[in-house]
XYZ file of C-alpha atoms in Angstrom:
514
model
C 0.000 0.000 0.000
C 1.490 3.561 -0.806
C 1.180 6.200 1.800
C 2.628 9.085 3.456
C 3.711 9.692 6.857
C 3.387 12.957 8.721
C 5.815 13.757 12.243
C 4.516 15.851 14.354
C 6.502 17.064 17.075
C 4.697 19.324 19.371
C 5.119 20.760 23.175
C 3.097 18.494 24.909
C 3.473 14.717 22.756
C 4.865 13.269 19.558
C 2.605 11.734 16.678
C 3.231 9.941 13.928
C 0.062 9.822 11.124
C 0.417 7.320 8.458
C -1.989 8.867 4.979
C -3.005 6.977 1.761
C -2.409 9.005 -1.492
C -6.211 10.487 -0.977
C -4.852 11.876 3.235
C -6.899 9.131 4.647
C -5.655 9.087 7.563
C -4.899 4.911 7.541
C -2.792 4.767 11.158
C -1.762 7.174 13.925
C -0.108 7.233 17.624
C 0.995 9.860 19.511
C 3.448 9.523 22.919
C 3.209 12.167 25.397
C 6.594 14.615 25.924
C 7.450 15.306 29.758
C 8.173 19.526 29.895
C 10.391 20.369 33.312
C 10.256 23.428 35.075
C 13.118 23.361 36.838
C 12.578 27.691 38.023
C 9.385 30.290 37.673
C 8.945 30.228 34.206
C 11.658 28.031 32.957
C 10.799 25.438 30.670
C 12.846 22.643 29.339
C 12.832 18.735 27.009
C 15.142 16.501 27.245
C 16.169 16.364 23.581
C 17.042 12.473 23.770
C 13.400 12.183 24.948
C 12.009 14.113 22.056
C 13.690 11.688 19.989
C 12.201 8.636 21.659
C 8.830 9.541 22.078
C 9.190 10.086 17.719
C 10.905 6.744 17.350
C 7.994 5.418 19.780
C 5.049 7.322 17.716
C 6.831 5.852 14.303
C 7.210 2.244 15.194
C 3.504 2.107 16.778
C 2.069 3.704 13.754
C 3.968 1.608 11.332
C 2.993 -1.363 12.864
C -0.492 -0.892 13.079
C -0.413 0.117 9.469
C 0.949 -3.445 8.472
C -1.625 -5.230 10.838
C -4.455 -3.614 9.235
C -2.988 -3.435 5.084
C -0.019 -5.735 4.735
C 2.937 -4.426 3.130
C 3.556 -0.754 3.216
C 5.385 1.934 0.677
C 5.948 4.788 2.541
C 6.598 7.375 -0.273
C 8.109 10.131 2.276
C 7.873 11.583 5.520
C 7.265 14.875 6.191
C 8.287 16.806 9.898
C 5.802 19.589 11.626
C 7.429 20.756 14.984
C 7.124 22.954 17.712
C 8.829 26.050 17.113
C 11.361 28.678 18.369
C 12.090 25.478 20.908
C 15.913 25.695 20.779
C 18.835 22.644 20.959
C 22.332 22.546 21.277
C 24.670 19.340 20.368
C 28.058 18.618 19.843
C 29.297 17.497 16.143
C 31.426 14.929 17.460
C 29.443 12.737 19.528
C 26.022 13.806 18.579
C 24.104 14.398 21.330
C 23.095 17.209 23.216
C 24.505 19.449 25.307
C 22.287 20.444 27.244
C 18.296 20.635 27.796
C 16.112 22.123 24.846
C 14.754 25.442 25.902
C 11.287 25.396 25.220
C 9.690 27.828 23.123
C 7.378 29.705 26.024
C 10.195 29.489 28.128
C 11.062 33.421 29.831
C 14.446 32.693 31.205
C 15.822 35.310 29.064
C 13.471 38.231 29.725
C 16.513 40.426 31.468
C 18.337 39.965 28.329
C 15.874 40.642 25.964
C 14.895 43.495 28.464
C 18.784 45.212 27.975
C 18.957 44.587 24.167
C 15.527 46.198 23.708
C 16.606 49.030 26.235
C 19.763 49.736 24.129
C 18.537 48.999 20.451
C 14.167 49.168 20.809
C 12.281 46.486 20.880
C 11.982 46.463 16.797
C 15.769 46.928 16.378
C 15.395 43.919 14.249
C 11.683 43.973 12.739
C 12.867 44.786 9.617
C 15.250 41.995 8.644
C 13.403 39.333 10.554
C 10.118 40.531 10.611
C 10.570 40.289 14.579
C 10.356 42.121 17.786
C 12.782 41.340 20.722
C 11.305 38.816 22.934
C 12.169 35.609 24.753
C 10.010 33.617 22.354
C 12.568 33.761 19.408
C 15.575 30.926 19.441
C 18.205 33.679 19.374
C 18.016 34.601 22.925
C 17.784 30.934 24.291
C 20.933 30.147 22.416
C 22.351 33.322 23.507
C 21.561 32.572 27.342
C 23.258 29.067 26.912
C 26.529 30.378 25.395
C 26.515 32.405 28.601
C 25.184 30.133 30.964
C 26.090 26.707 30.303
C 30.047 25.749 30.734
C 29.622 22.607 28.375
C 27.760 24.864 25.763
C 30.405 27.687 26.085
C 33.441 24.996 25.479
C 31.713 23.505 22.061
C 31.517 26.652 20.524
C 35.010 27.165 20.953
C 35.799 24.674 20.174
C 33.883 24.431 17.233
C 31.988 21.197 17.821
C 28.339 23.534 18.888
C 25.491 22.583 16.663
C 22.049 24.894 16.507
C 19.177 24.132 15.191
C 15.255 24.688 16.295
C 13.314 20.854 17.008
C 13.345 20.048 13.428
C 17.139 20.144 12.719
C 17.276 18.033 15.856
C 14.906 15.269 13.880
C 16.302 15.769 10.673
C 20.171 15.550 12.329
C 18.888 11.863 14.185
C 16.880 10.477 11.501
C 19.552 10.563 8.869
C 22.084 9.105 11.815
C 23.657 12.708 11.714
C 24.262 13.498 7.625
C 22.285 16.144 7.892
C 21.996 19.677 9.316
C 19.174 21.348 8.080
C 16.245 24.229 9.184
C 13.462 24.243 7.137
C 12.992 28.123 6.059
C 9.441 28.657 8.088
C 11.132 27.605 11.236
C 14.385 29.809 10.365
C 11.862 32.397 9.967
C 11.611 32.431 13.789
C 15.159 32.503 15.199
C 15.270 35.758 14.633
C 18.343 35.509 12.588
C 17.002 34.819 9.657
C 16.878 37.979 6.782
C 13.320 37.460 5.137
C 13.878 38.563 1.925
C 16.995 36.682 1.022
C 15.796 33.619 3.678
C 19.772 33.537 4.276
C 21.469 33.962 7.749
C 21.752 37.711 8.306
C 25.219 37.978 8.924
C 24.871 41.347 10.720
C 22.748 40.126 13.027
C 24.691 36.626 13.687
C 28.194 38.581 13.880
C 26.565 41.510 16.033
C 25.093 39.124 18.690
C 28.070 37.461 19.347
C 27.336 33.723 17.024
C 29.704 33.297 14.747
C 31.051 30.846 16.858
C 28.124 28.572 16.869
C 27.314 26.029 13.432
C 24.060 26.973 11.764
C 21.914 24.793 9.693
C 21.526 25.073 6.318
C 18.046 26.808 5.192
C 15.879 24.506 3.069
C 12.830 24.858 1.652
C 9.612 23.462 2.885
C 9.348 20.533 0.457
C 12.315 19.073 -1.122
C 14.365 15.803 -0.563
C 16.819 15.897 2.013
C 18.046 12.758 3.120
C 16.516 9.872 4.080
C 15.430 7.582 7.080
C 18.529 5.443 8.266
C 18.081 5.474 11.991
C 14.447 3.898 12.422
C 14.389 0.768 10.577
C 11.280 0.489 9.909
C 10.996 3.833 7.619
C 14.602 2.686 6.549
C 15.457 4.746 2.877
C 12.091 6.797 3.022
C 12.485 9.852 1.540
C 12.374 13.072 4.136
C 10.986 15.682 1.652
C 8.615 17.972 3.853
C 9.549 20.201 6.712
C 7.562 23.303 8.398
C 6.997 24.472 11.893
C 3.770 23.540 13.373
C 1.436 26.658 12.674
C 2.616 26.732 9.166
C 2.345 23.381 8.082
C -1.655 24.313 9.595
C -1.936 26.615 7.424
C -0.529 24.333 4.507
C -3.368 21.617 6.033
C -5.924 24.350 5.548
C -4.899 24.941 2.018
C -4.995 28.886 3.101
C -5.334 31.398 0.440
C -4.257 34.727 0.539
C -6.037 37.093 2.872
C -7.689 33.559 4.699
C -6.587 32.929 8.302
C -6.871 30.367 10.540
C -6.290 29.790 14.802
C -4.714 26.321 15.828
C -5.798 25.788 19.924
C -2.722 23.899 21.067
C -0.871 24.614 23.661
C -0.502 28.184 23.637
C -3.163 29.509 20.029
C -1.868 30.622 16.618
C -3.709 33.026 14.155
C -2.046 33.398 10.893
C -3.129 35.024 8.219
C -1.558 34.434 4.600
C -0.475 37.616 3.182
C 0.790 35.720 -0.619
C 3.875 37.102 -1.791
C 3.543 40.297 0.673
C 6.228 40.776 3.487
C 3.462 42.966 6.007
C 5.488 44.609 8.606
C 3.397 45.418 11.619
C 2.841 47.777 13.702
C 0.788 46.931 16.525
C 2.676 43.782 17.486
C 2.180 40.732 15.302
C 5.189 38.583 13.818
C 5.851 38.668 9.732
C 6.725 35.342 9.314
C 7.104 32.616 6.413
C 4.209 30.538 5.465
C 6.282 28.444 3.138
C 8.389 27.999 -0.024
C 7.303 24.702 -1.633
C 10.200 24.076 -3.271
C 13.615 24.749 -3.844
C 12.377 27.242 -7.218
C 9.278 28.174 -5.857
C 8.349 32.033 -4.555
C 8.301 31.782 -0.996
C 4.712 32.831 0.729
C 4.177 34.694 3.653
C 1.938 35.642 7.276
C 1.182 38.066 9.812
C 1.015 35.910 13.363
C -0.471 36.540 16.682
C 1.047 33.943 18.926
C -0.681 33.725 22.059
C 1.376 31.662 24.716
C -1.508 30.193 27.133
C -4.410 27.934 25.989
C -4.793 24.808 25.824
C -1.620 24.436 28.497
C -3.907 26.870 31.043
C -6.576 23.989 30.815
C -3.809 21.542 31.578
C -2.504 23.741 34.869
C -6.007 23.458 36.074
C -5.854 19.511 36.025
C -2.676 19.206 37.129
C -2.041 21.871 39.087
C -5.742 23.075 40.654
C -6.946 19.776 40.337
C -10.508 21.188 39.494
C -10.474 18.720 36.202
C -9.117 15.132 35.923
C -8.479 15.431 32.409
C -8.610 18.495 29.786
C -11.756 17.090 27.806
C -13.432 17.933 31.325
C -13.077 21.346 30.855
C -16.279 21.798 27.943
C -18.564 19.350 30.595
C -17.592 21.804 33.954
C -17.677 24.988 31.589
C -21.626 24.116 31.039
C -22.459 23.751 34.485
C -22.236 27.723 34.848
C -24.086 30.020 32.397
C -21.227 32.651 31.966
C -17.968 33.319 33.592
C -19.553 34.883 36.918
C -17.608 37.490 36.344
C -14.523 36.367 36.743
C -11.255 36.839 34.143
C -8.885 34.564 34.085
C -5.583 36.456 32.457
C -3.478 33.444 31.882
C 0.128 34.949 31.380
C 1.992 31.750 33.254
C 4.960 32.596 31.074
C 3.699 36.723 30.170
C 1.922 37.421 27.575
C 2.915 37.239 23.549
C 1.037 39.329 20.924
C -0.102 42.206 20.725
C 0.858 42.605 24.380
C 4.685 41.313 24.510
C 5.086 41.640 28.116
C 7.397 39.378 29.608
C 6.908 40.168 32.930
C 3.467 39.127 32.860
C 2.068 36.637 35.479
C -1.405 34.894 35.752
C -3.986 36.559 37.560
C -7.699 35.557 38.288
C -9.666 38.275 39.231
C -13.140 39.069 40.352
C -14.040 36.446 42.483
C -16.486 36.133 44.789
C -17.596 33.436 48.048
C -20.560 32.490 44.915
C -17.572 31.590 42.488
C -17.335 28.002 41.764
C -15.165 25.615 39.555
C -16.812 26.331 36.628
C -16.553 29.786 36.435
C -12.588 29.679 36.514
C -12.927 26.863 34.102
C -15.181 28.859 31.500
C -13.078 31.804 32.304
C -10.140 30.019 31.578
C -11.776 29.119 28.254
C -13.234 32.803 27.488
C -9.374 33.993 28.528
C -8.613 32.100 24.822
C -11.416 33.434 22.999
C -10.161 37.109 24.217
C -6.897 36.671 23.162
C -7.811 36.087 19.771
C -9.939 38.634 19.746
C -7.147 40.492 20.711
C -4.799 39.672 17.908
C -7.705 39.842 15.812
C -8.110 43.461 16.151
C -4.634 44.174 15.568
C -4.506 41.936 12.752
C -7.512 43.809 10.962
C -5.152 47.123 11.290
C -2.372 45.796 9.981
C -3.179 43.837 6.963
C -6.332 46.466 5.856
C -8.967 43.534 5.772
C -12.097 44.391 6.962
C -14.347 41.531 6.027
C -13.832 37.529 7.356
C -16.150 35.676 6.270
C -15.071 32.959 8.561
C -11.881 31.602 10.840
C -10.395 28.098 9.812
C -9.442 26.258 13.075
C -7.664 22.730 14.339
C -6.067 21.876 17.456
C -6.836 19.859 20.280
C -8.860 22.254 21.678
C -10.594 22.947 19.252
C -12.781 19.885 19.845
C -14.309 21.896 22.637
C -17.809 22.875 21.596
C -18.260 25.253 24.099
C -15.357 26.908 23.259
C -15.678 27.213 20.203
C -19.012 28.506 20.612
C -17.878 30.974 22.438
C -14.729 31.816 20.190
C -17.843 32.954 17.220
C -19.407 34.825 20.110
C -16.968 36.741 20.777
C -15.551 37.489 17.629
C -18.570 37.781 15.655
C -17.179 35.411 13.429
C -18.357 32.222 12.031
C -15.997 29.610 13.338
C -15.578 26.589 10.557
C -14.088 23.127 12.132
C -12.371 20.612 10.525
C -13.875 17.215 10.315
C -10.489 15.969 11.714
C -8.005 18.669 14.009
C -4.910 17.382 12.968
C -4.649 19.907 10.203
C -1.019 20.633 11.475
C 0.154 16.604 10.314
C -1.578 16.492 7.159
C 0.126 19.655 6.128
C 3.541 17.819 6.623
C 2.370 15.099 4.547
C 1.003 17.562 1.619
C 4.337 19.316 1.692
C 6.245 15.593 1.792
C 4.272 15.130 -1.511
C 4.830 18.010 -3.299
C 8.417 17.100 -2.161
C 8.745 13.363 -4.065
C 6.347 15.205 -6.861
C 3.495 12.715 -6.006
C 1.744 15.965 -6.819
C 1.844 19.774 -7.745
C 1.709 22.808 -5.435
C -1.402 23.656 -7.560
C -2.671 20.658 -6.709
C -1.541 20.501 -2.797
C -3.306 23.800 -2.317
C -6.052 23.415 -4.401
C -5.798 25.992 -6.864
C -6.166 24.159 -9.684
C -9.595 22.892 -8.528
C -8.757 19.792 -7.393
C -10.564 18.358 -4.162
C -7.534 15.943 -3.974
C -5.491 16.035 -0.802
C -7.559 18.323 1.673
C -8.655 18.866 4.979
C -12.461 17.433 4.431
C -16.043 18.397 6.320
C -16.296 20.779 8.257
C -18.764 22.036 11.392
C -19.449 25.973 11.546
C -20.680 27.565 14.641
C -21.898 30.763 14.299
C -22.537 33.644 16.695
C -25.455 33.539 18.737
C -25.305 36.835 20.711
C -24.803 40.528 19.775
C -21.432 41.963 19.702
C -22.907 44.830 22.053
C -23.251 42.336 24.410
C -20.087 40.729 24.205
C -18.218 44.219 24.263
C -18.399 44.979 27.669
C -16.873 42.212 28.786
C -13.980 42.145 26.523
C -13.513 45.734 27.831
C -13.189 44.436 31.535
C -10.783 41.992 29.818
C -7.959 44.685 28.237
C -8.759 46.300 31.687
C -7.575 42.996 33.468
C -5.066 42.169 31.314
C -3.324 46.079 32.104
C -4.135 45.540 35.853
C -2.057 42.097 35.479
C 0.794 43.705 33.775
C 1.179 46.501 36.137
C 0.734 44.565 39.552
C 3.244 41.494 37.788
C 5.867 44.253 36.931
C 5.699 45.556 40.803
C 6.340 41.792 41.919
C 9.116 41.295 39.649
C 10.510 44.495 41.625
C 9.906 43.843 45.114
C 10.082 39.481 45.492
C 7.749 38.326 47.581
C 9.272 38.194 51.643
C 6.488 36.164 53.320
């Protein structure tokens, strides 16, 4: 049987989704990834671990595949990862030297604090198409040339290898032939220059890393190696690579001016802006979308990254203990009519766009002795809905669309009905879900075709008419109360969000004695 196979490497788990030629989805697993936090907003992976957990995810998948279909040809394999997530390793032996910093990790706020004090906070917008912030790779690699001893010797000696999560997969599953970055996810290092997609060498020379070995920028879909170090996807082509939120989009087959929000771990609006590099101004990231192909025009987006969504739901199971498992959260949500009004501002490590405030820390406010469980629950849940609405806005100034005729979405959390509901209510948007969330892994696999040419890039994204290769059904929920209604609210909300800022910046100045 001829297929595809899709990695996805995100925050919380691995998967591994085996697709016929027509993205039926024929086989899938996914193996949950331990994060540590080792300090107050540090967060770290164990980059062996990443590696098992894919290896794990693979060999599951591949043998349920044969159970149910005999024989398998696995055309290619494509790679979707988390993003900005940074690793280190040494060229010698191979293996890392020290934990992956996670993406929504805020370790380096003081020194993206000092840069942005000395240069402004867009000293770099216009090559990179970022702001300073903690969120970008540079400053995690940065803080481990400084910090870590073992790190610091490497890249003397010139044995220290960067690369974002997939480099790290791409470097293991070819047995360590290859050191590569696929351009969408050097699009977020913040040393990438967007319109040559080359290493800015100003900015890699003026930060102090010439002493560190980049990978080489690839496009999104184009053989690079091939499996050697998992036998059973031994001499499969690896022809797709994109960070997660772009290889979404890719799943969504997003046309210019058409956005969509993946509910993950933190949420990710992207809106395609075609062949247009939009800078903003009001806080949103320029970013790649992709470049399907070695000769083919790279595409790009405007981003609002919001750090805290689905992982908020997850610090209320494990850490409040109010839900025993994250599904929970749409069944307590419905025991309250509305939020009670409480607002839940959940900045557990600050707050991304348009707010970029590092020293941002959760808040709940406007309790009461009436509030119960499922008011912080379906506050938690409104908190997501907000945020969007809050990139939204922004996102409307910059790019100089006025009408959406709808919002494409996928994630886990997406499978929440109530949320979701409330996402259109708040927005005053139709929301349209697809039949299946895992828009993020079939956009590997569509990029891992165009890749071994199985098809076009006319064909992947469906402008050529075809209804080959797509994200199928979908379920819209529309809005079901007045935006007058809903305004108020989201009023209180900026108003929280500035209270949280302000009080969170105070604590950062005077630690707590007691």
């Amino acid at each position: 049987m001829e297929c595809l196979g899709a990695i996805d490497q995100g925050t919380q788990s691995s998967r591994f989704i085996l697709y016929d030629t027509g993205m039926n989805t024929i086989s899938s697993s996914s193996v949950p990834l331990e994060q540590m936090y080792p300090r107050p907003g540090w967060v770290e992976q164990v980059p062996a671990a990443i590696w098992a957990t894919v290896e794990e995810c693979v060999n599951q998948a591949v043998t349920q595949a044969i159970e149910k279909f005999g024989d398998l040809n696995v055309r290619a394999i494509g790679i979707a990862n988390q993003r900005e997530t940074t690793v280190v390793w040494d060229r010698e032996s191979g293996e890392a030297l020290c934990h992956a910093i996670v993406w929504n990790d805020d370790r380096t706020s003081g020194l993206c604090s000092q840069v942005a004090s000395e240069r402004g906070i867009d000293a770099f917008r216009e090559a990179t198409g970022l702001p300073i912030s903690t969120y970008f790779s540079m400053f995690k690699l940065i803080w481990m040339l400084e910090n870590i001893p073992e790190v610091s010797r490497a890249a003397k000696e010139g044995r220290c290898m960067f690369g974002t999560i997939d480099s790290w997969l791409m470097f293991k599953l070819t047995n360590g032939t290859k050191h590569c970055i696929d351009v969408t996810n050097a699009s977020r290092t913040g040393l990438m220059n967007l319109k040559s997609l080359t290493w800015d060498k100003s900015i890699v020379s003026d930060m102090g890393l010439d002493c560190v070995i980049l990978p080489e920028i690839i496009s999104s879909a184009e053989v690079v190696g091939q499996v050697s170090a998992i036998p059973a996807l031994a001499g499969t082509p690896i022809a797709g690579c994109l960070g997660d939120q772009q290889a979404s989009m890719l799943g969504h087959r997003l046309k210019k001016n058409q956005l969509k929000n993946t509910y993950g771990t933190g949420c990710f609006v992207l809106l395609n802006t075609g062949e247009d590099i939009v800078q903003s101004t009001h806080g949103l990231l320029t970013t790649v979308a992709f470049k399907l192909g070695k000769d083919e025009k790279p595409m790009f987006a405007l981003e609002g990254s919001i750090g805290s969504a689905g992982q908020g739901i997850s610090w209320m199971r494990d850490s409040l203990e109010i839900l025993t498992s994250s599904s929970e959260s749409e069944r307590v949500a419905s025991d309250a009519l509305d939020c009670g009004e409480v607002i839940f501002v959940p900045a557990f490590s600050g707050l991304l766009a348009p707010w970029w405030s590092s020293a941002a820390k959760a808040s709940i406010l406007g309790m009461t002795y009436a509030t119960k469980k499922s008011h912080i629950v379906r506050a938690m849940l409104a908190a997501i809905c907000f945020q969007t609405r809050d990139v939204l806005e922004v996102m409307k100034l910059d790019s100089g669309i006025e009408d959406i005729d709808h919002i494409a979405v996928d994630g886990g959390a997406s499978n929440n009905d109530v949320l979701m509901q409330m996402q259109a209510d708040v927005l005053g948007i139709p929301i349209q879900r697809a039949e299946s969330s895992e828009a993020t892994a079939l956009g590997a696999a569509l990029a891992a075709g165009i890749g071994v040419k199985l098809w076009t890039v006319s064909e992947a994204l469906g402008s050529d008419g075809s209804n080959e290769a797509t994200i199928k059904a979908k379920q819209l929920f529309t809005p079901l109360i007045s935006q007058e209604d809903v305004n108020g609210h989201y009023e209180a909300w900026k108003k929280a969000v500035a209270a949280t800022i302000s009080v969170s910046e105070s604590l950062n100045t005077h630690r707590s004695a007691v």
